[in-house]
Amino acid sequence: MRSIDDLDTPAILIDAGRAEANIARAQAHADSHGLKLRPHIKTHKLPYWAKKQVAAGAIGITCQKIGEAEIMADAGLTDIFLPYNILGRAKLERLKALHGRVTLSVTTDSMDTLMGLAATFTDPGHRLPVLVECDTGMGRCGVQSAGEAVALASEIGKVRGLVFGGLMTYPGAGRAAATEAWLADAQQALAASGLACERISSGGTPDMWRSGEHSVVTEYRPGTYIYLDRYQVAKGVGSLDDCALTVLSTVVSRPTPTRAILDAGSKALSSDTLGLADFGELLGISGARVTSLSEEHGNVTLSGGAELRIGERVRIVPDHCCVVTNLFDEVHLIEGDKVIETLPLKARGRMG
């Protein structure tokens, strides 16, 4: 069995025990609050973990791109949600083929997207569930009011090859109460119009832990929870000891007593800080933060007596693990210092 000392750097390490514990913790929370869990694979991009999430009790998975969903279907995952506006003939044909292989559901927030779906899915014997995406405060995609949700749901119901599947949102962080009120209003408006809404899907790892037993949300789509990162720690979801993903890196230069350079730059750590002050911190080395990045160099500021030597190998906890995963071709599952398995990131780079 290889050791992490045998790996070239930079490399992604996944502490398998921590990831398994994070899966179990989230599933237990969902079960105790009557929530269905539908994890988002954008964080790990691996059938390996998707299967473990389903085995732990998840009802299915969430993918953001058709290419990701195709990889998961090839691996035997059978219930997939695509919460994205699918447009264009080529993508719609791929979506139709996928619908023939797995239990599939999608979203729309406009008549334009709905018209493409309506023209593609015409079999009343095998209808495609379509959820209405709602902007509950994130300011991204989604209808803007309960009235618009009712109107679009009514149009979905008129299409012979489609069926209204419910409501979906990705809420702004920290807006759990406002999101709940928005969705409750929409659910009531749908009921008043004679439209049943049995599925209400929400997402975002931090706010999942604030979901109560009496929420209108019926399913949750957390992604980052499996690995966690510095952003999730800052939001109180866990501690650094719960973070399963780290980037193994080598110190390549020590220009000054308070500065060191790593071989992990923006092509390994990403420049997406999610608003945090630094780009990562070194595990187990207090006072060592990655404070700037160029493409192939990570600039570490040392304080409080922190020391690093040239050639030393360190592990970095990134700010946002999801985008870091997408920068590598493989990950190494570890147990302590031992590499137990190396997995190719099969869904990486699937842009369409």
Short mmCIF file of C-alpha atoms in Angstrom, two decimals:
data_model
loop_
_atom_site.label_atom_id
_atom_site.label_comp_id
_atom_site.label_asym_id
_atom_site.label_seq_id
_atom_site.Cartn_x
_atom_site.Cartn_y
_atom_site.Cartn_z
CA MET A 1 0.00 0.00 0.00
CA ARG A 2 1.35 3.39 -0.97
CA SER A 3 1.94 6.25 1.41
CA ILE A 4 1.03 9.88 0.72
CA ASP A 5 4.82 10.41 0.68
CA ASP A 6 4.87 8.47 -2.60
CA LEU A 7 2.51 10.92 -4.34
CA ASP A 8 3.64 13.71 -6.62
CA THR A 9 2.37 17.19 -5.79
CA PRO A 10 0.05 18.97 -6.00
CA ALA A 11 -2.53 16.26 -5.39
CA ILE A 12 -5.97 15.93 -3.84
CA LEU A 13 -6.25 13.78 -0.73
CA ILE A 14 -9.63 12.59 0.53
CA ASP A 15 -9.78 11.29 4.08
CA ALA A 16 -12.20 8.42 3.48
CA GLY A 17 -13.21 8.08 7.12
CA ARG A 18 -14.10 11.76 7.40
CA ALA A 19 -16.13 11.68 4.19
CA GLU A 20 -18.03 8.59 5.37
CA ALA A 21 -18.74 10.29 8.71
CA ASN A 22 -20.01 13.43 6.96
CA ILE A 23 -22.35 11.34 4.79
CA ALA A 24 -23.73 9.52 7.83
CA ARG A 25 -24.19 12.73 9.83
CA ALA A 26 -26.17 14.48 7.06
CA GLN A 27 -28.33 11.43 6.38
CA ALA A 28 -29.14 11.09 10.08
CA HIS A 29 -30.15 14.76 10.21
CA ALA A 30 -32.37 14.38 7.14
CA ASP A 31 -33.99 11.24 8.48
CA SER A 32 -34.70 12.79 11.87
CA HIS A 33 -36.35 15.83 10.25
CA GLY A 34 -38.41 13.95 7.67
CA LEU A 35 -36.33 15.23 4.75
CA LYS A 36 -35.41 13.30 1.64
CA LEU A 37 -31.74 13.73 0.79
CA ARG A 38 -30.66 14.12 -2.84
CA PRO A 39 -26.94 14.98 -2.70
CA HIS A 40 -25.32 17.12 -5.37
CA ILE A 41 -22.37 15.37 -7.01
CA LYS A 42 -20.75 18.68 -8.05
CA THR A 43 -18.47 18.45 -5.01
CA HIS A 44 -17.00 15.00 -5.52
CA LYS A 45 -17.86 14.18 -9.18
CA LEU A 46 -17.40 10.49 -8.40
CA PRO A 47 -19.78 7.54 -8.84
CA TYR A 48 -17.86 5.99 -5.93
CA TRP A 49 -19.24 8.54 -3.48
CA ALA A 50 -22.63 8.90 -5.17
CA LYS A 51 -23.26 5.20 -4.63
CA LYS A 52 -22.23 5.46 -0.98
CA GLN A 53 -24.59 8.41 -0.51
CA VAL A 54 -27.49 6.41 -1.95
CA ALA A 55 -26.53 3.35 0.09
CA ALA A 56 -26.66 5.54 3.21
CA GLY A 57 -30.27 6.49 2.44
CA ALA A 58 -30.32 9.23 -0.21
CA ILE A 59 -33.26 8.94 -2.61
CA GLY A 60 -31.12 9.83 -5.62
CA ILE A 61 -28.54 12.37 -6.73
CA THR A 62 -28.38 15.84 -8.23
CA CYS A 63 -26.22 16.74 -11.23
CA GLN A 64 -25.76 20.18 -12.77
CA LYS A 65 -24.85 19.10 -16.29
CA ILE A 66 -26.12 16.41 -18.65
CA GLY A 67 -22.56 15.14 -19.06
CA GLU A 68 -22.30 14.57 -15.32
CA ALA A 69 -25.64 12.78 -15.31
CA GLU A 70 -24.55 10.54 -18.19
CA ILE A 71 -21.45 9.49 -16.27
CA MET A 72 -23.54 8.71 -13.20
CA ALA A 73 -26.08 6.77 -15.24
CA ASP A 74 -23.28 4.75 -16.85
CA ALA A 75 -22.13 3.84 -13.35
CA GLY A 76 -25.56 2.55 -12.33
CA LEU A 77 -27.12 5.54 -10.55
CA THR A 78 -30.83 5.40 -11.37
CA ASP A 79 -32.55 8.53 -9.97
CA ILE A 80 -31.13 11.85 -11.15
CA PHE A 81 -32.29 15.46 -10.82
CA LEU A 82 -30.96 18.12 -13.20
CA PRO A 83 -31.87 21.54 -11.74
CA TYR A 84 -30.78 23.55 -14.77
CA ASN A 85 -32.44 25.20 -17.75
CA ILE A 86 -31.71 22.82 -20.66
CA LEU A 87 -31.71 24.58 -24.04
CA GLY A 88 -30.77 23.64 -27.61
CA ARG A 89 -31.52 20.66 -29.79
CA ALA A 90 -28.33 18.72 -29.03
CA LYS A 91 -28.75 18.93 -25.26
CA LEU A 92 -32.46 18.14 -25.44
CA GLU A 93 -31.81 15.01 -27.47
CA ARG A 94 -29.23 13.86 -24.92
CA LEU A 95 -31.73 14.62 -22.16
CA LYS A 96 -34.35 12.52 -23.91
CA ALA A 97 -31.94 9.60 -24.22
CA LEU A 98 -31.10 9.91 -20.53
CA HIS A 99 -34.81 9.92 -19.67
CA GLY A 100 -35.02 6.52 -21.34
CA ARG A 101 -32.34 5.13 -19.01
CA VAL A 102 -33.03 6.54 -15.54
CA THR A 103 -35.67 8.20 -13.39
CA LEU A 104 -35.08 11.80 -14.38
CA SER A 105 -36.44 15.20 -13.39
CA VAL A 106 -35.49 18.72 -14.51
CA THR A 107 -36.38 22.37 -13.94
CA THR A 108 -37.52 25.40 -15.88
CA ASP A 109 -38.04 29.05 -15.05
CA SER A 110 -39.38 30.28 -18.40
CA MET A 111 -41.68 29.49 -21.28
CA ASP A 112 -38.64 29.44 -23.57
CA THR A 113 -37.13 26.48 -21.75
CA LEU A 114 -40.53 24.84 -21.39
CA MET A 115 -41.20 25.04 -25.13
CA GLY A 116 -38.00 23.12 -25.87
CA LEU A 117 -38.93 20.44 -23.36
CA ALA A 118 -42.47 20.26 -24.75
CA ALA A 119 -41.22 19.73 -28.29
CA THR A 120 -38.84 16.98 -27.21
CA PHE A 121 -40.87 15.01 -24.67
CA THR A 122 -44.14 13.96 -26.27
CA ASP A 123 -44.90 10.52 -24.82
CA PRO A 124 -47.81 10.72 -22.32
CA GLY A 125 -46.91 7.21 -21.19
CA HIS A 126 -43.46 8.28 -20.02
CA ARG A 127 -43.75 11.86 -18.90
CA LEU A 128 -40.82 13.93 -17.69
CA PRO A 129 -41.30 15.63 -14.30
CA VAL A 130 -40.49 19.35 -14.54
CA LEU A 131 -40.08 21.48 -11.44
CA VAL A 132 -40.44 25.25 -11.44
CA GLU A 133 -37.27 26.98 -10.31
CA CYS A 134 -37.91 29.81 -7.85
CA ASP A 135 -35.66 32.73 -6.99
CA THR A 136 -36.14 32.94 -3.23
CA GLY A 137 -33.40 35.54 -2.74
CA MET A 138 -30.26 34.18 -4.38
CA GLY A 139 -30.67 36.48 -7.37
CA ARG A 140 -29.78 33.83 -9.92
CA CYS A 141 -32.26 31.80 -12.00
CA GLY A 142 -35.90 31.36 -11.03
CA VAL A 143 -39.36 32.86 -11.26
CA GLN A 144 -39.76 35.99 -9.19
CA SER A 145 -43.13 35.47 -7.51
CA ALA A 146 -45.63 32.87 -6.39
CA GLY A 147 -47.93 34.04 -9.17
CA GLU A 148 -45.28 33.35 -11.79
CA ALA A 149 -44.71 29.91 -10.28
CA VAL A 150 -48.41 29.10 -10.57
CA ALA A 151 -48.55 30.33 -14.16
CA LEU A 152 -45.57 28.26 -15.26
CA ALA A 153 -46.76 25.17 -13.37
CA SER A 154 -50.10 25.47 -15.16
CA GLU A 155 -48.35 25.54 -18.53
CA ILE A 156 -46.29 22.47 -17.67
CA GLY A 157 -49.50 20.63 -16.87
CA LYS A 158 -50.82 21.29 -20.38
CA VAL A 159 -47.97 19.44 -22.11
CA ARG A 160 -48.75 15.79 -22.84
CA GLY A 161 -45.19 14.53 -22.35
CA LEU A 162 -44.48 16.50 -19.17
CA VAL A 163 -45.81 16.59 -15.64
CA PHE A 164 -45.52 19.32 -13.04
CA GLY A 165 -43.00 17.99 -10.53
CA GLY A 166 -43.00 20.66 -7.82
CA LEU A 167 -40.86 23.63 -6.82
CA MET A 168 -37.09 23.97 -6.64
CA THR A 169 -34.81 26.68 -5.25
CA TYR A 170 -31.23 27.38 -4.39
CA PRO A 171 -31.53 29.82 -1.49
CA GLY A 172 -29.16 32.60 -0.63
CA ALA A 173 -26.92 31.70 2.31
CA GLY A 174 -28.45 32.65 5.62
CA ARG A 175 -31.90 33.19 4.13
CA ALA A 176 -33.54 30.02 5.42
CA ALA A 177 -36.51 31.80 7.03
CA ALA A 178 -37.17 34.03 4.01
CA THR A 179 -36.88 31.04 1.69
CA GLU A 180 -39.33 29.06 3.80
CA ALA A 181 -41.88 31.90 3.67
CA TRP A 182 -41.49 32.30 -0.10
CA LEU A 183 -41.99 28.61 -0.76
CA ALA A 184 -44.94 28.35 1.64
CA ASP A 185 -46.69 31.21 -0.19
CA ALA A 186 -46.05 29.52 -3.53
CA GLN A 187 -47.32 26.18 -2.25
CA GLN A 188 -50.53 27.83 -1.01
CA ALA A 189 -50.98 29.66 -4.31
CA LEU A 190 -50.61 26.39 -6.20
CA ALA A 191 -53.15 24.69 -3.95
CA ALA A 192 -55.60 27.54 -4.48
CA SER A 193 -55.25 26.95 -8.22
CA GLY A 194 -55.88 23.23 -7.85
CA LEU A 195 -52.26 22.23 -8.41
CA ALA A 196 -50.75 19.65 -6.06
CA CYS A 197 -47.14 20.30 -5.04
CA GLU A 198 -45.74 17.26 -3.27
CA ARG A 199 -42.07 17.96 -3.93
CA ILE A 200 -40.26 21.11 -2.80
CA SER A 201 -36.51 20.90 -3.30
CA SER A 202 -33.92 23.16 -1.69
CA GLY A 203 -30.15 23.13 -1.41
CA GLY A 204 -27.03 24.57 0.19
CA THR A 205 -25.04 22.78 2.87
CA PRO A 206 -25.02 25.46 5.62
CA ASP A 207 -28.78 25.98 5.77
CA MET A 208 -29.61 22.27 5.71
CA TRP A 209 -28.76 22.12 9.40
CA ARG A 210 -31.33 24.84 10.10
CA SER A 211 -34.17 22.90 8.46
CA GLY A 212 -36.95 22.03 10.90
CA GLU A 213 -39.50 19.27 11.11
CA HIS A 214 -42.33 21.54 9.96
CA SER A 215 -40.60 22.94 6.88
CA VAL A 216 -42.43 22.93 3.55
CA VAL A 217 -39.19 21.67 1.98
CA THR A 218 -39.43 17.95 1.26
CA GLU A 219 -35.98 17.24 -0.17
CA TYR A 220 -32.53 18.75 0.25
CA ARG A 221 -29.61 18.83 -2.19
CA PRO A 222 -26.41 19.42 -0.19
CA GLY A 223 -23.12 19.08 -2.03
CA THR A 224 -20.18 20.34 0.02
CA TYR A 225 -21.23 18.47 3.15
CA ILE A 226 -19.37 15.34 2.07
CA TYR A 227 -15.92 17.02 2.17
CA LEU A 228 -16.46 20.40 3.88
CA ASP A 229 -13.97 23.26 3.52
CA ARG A 230 -12.92 26.53 5.16
CA TYR A 231 -16.13 28.29 4.08
CA GLN A 232 -18.29 25.62 5.69
CA VAL A 233 -16.17 25.79 8.85
CA ALA A 234 -16.69 29.57 8.90
CA LYS A 235 -20.45 28.95 8.65
CA GLY A 236 -20.34 26.61 11.64
CA VAL A 237 -21.11 23.40 9.76
CA GLY A 238 -18.06 21.60 11.12
CA SER A 239 -14.44 22.02 12.17
CA LEU A 240 -11.16 21.60 10.34
CA ASP A 241 -11.10 18.09 11.82
CA ASP A 242 -14.23 17.30 9.75
CA CYS A 243 -12.74 18.48 6.45
CA ALA A 244 -12.09 15.44 4.27
CA LEU A 245 -10.43 17.15 1.28
CA THR A 246 -6.95 18.63 1.40
CA VAL A 247 -4.45 19.53 -1.30
CA LEU A 248 -1.03 17.98 -0.83
CA SER A 249 1.67 20.48 -1.80
CA THR A 250 5.43 21.01 -1.59
CA VAL A 251 7.29 24.06 -0.33
CA VAL A 252 9.44 25.14 -3.30
CA SER A 253 10.87 28.40 -1.99
CA ARG A 254 11.37 30.36 1.23
CA PRO A 255 12.14 33.93 0.04
CA THR A 256 11.79 35.62 3.44
CA PRO A 257 11.37 34.62 7.11
CA THR A 258 7.62 35.35 6.89
CA ARG A 259 6.88 33.98 3.42
CA ALA A 260 6.98 30.57 1.73
CA ILE A 261 6.00 29.45 -1.76
CA LEU A 262 4.07 26.26 -2.57
CA ASP A 263 3.68 24.37 -5.85
CA ALA A 264 -0.12 24.79 -5.61
CA GLY A 265 -1.38 27.97 -7.25
CA SER A 266 -4.68 28.99 -8.84
CA LYS A 267 -4.61 25.88 -11.05
CA ALA A 268 -4.74 23.72 -7.91
CA LEU A 269 -6.52 25.81 -5.26
CA SER A 270 -8.79 28.07 -7.35
CA SER A 271 -9.21 31.79 -6.76
CA ASP A 272 -12.78 31.29 -5.49
CA THR A 273 -12.59 32.32 -1.84
CA LEU A 274 -16.35 32.69 -1.24
CA GLY A 275 -15.55 35.96 0.48
CA LEU A 276 -12.90 34.61 2.87
CA ALA A 277 -9.72 36.62 3.41
CA ASP A 278 -7.25 33.91 2.35
CA PHE A 279 -7.13 31.07 -0.18
CA GLY A 280 -6.54 28.27 2.30
CA GLU A 281 -4.71 27.29 5.45
CA LEU A 282 -2.10 24.66 6.15
CA LEU A 283 -3.40 21.77 8.17
CA GLY A 284 -1.67 21.41 11.52
CA ILE A 285 0.54 24.50 11.09
CA SER A 286 -0.89 27.40 13.07
CA GLY A 287 -0.14 30.78 11.53
CA ALA A 288 0.33 29.54 7.96
CA ARG A 289 -2.20 30.91 5.48
CA VAL A 290 -2.21 30.94 1.67
CA THR A 291 -2.60 34.68 1.10
CA SER A 292 -2.12 35.00 -2.68
CA LEU A 293 -1.99 32.86 -5.80
CA SER A 294 -0.42 32.95 -9.21
CA GLU A 295 -1.03 30.16 -11.71
CA GLU A 296 1.52 27.69 -10.33
CA HIS A 297 2.54 29.28 -7.02
CA GLY A 298 0.82 29.62 -3.67
CA ASN A 299 2.16 32.42 -1.48
CA VAL A 300 2.06 31.47 2.23
CA THR A 301 2.29 34.14 4.90
CA LEU A 302 3.82 32.86 8.14
CA SER A 303 3.02 34.36 11.52
CA GLY A 304 3.23 33.48 15.19
CA GLY A 305 6.49 31.59 14.76
CA ALA A 306 5.21 29.25 12.05
CA GLU A 307 8.06 27.54 10.20
CA LEU A 308 8.34 25.84 6.81
CA ARG A 309 11.39 24.46 5.06
CA ILE A 310 12.07 23.98 1.36
CA GLY A 311 11.03 20.48 0.31
CA GLU A 312 8.53 20.08 3.14
CA ARG A 313 5.17 18.64 2.10
CA VAL A 314 2.05 20.24 3.53
CA ARG A 315 -1.71 19.77 3.33
CA ILE A 316 -3.93 22.73 2.48
CA VAL A 317 -7.58 23.06 3.46
CA PRO A 318 -9.09 25.11 0.60
CA ASP A 319 -11.81 27.73 0.92
CA HIS A 320 -14.12 26.04 -1.61
CA CYS A 321 -13.57 22.34 -2.21
CA CYS A 322 -16.03 21.98 -5.11
CA VAL A 323 -14.03 24.09 -7.55
CA VAL A 324 -10.75 22.52 -6.40
CA THR A 325 -12.06 19.06 -7.28
CA ASN A 326 -12.70 20.23 -10.83
CA LEU A 327 -9.02 21.16 -11.29
CA PHE A 328 -7.60 17.63 -10.97
CA ASP A 329 -7.86 14.40 -12.95
CA GLU A 330 -7.85 12.11 -9.93
CA VAL A 331 -8.19 11.98 -6.16
CA HIS A 332 -6.43 9.80 -3.63
CA LEU A 333 -8.51 8.23 -0.87
CA ILE A 334 -6.46 8.01 2.30
CA GLU A 335 -6.59 6.42 5.73
CA GLY A 336 -4.07 8.15 7.94
CA ASP A 337 -0.95 8.43 5.80
CA LYS A 338 -1.85 5.43 3.63
CA VAL A 339 -3.34 5.72 0.13
CA ILE A 340 -6.13 3.16 -0.03
CA GLU A 341 -7.36 3.94 -3.55
CA THR A 342 -6.83 6.38 -6.42
CA LEU A 343 -9.96 7.32 -8.35
CA PRO A 344 -10.26 9.13 -11.69
CA LEU A 345 -12.62 12.12 -11.54
CA LYS A 346 -14.93 10.79 -14.22
CA ALA A 347 -17.42 13.65 -14.18
CA ARG A 348 -14.76 16.36 -14.22
CA GLY A 349 -14.89 18.78 -17.12
CA ARG A 350 -18.31 17.64 -18.31
CA MET A 351 -19.41 21.10 -19.38
CA GLY A 352 -22.57 20.29 -21.31
#
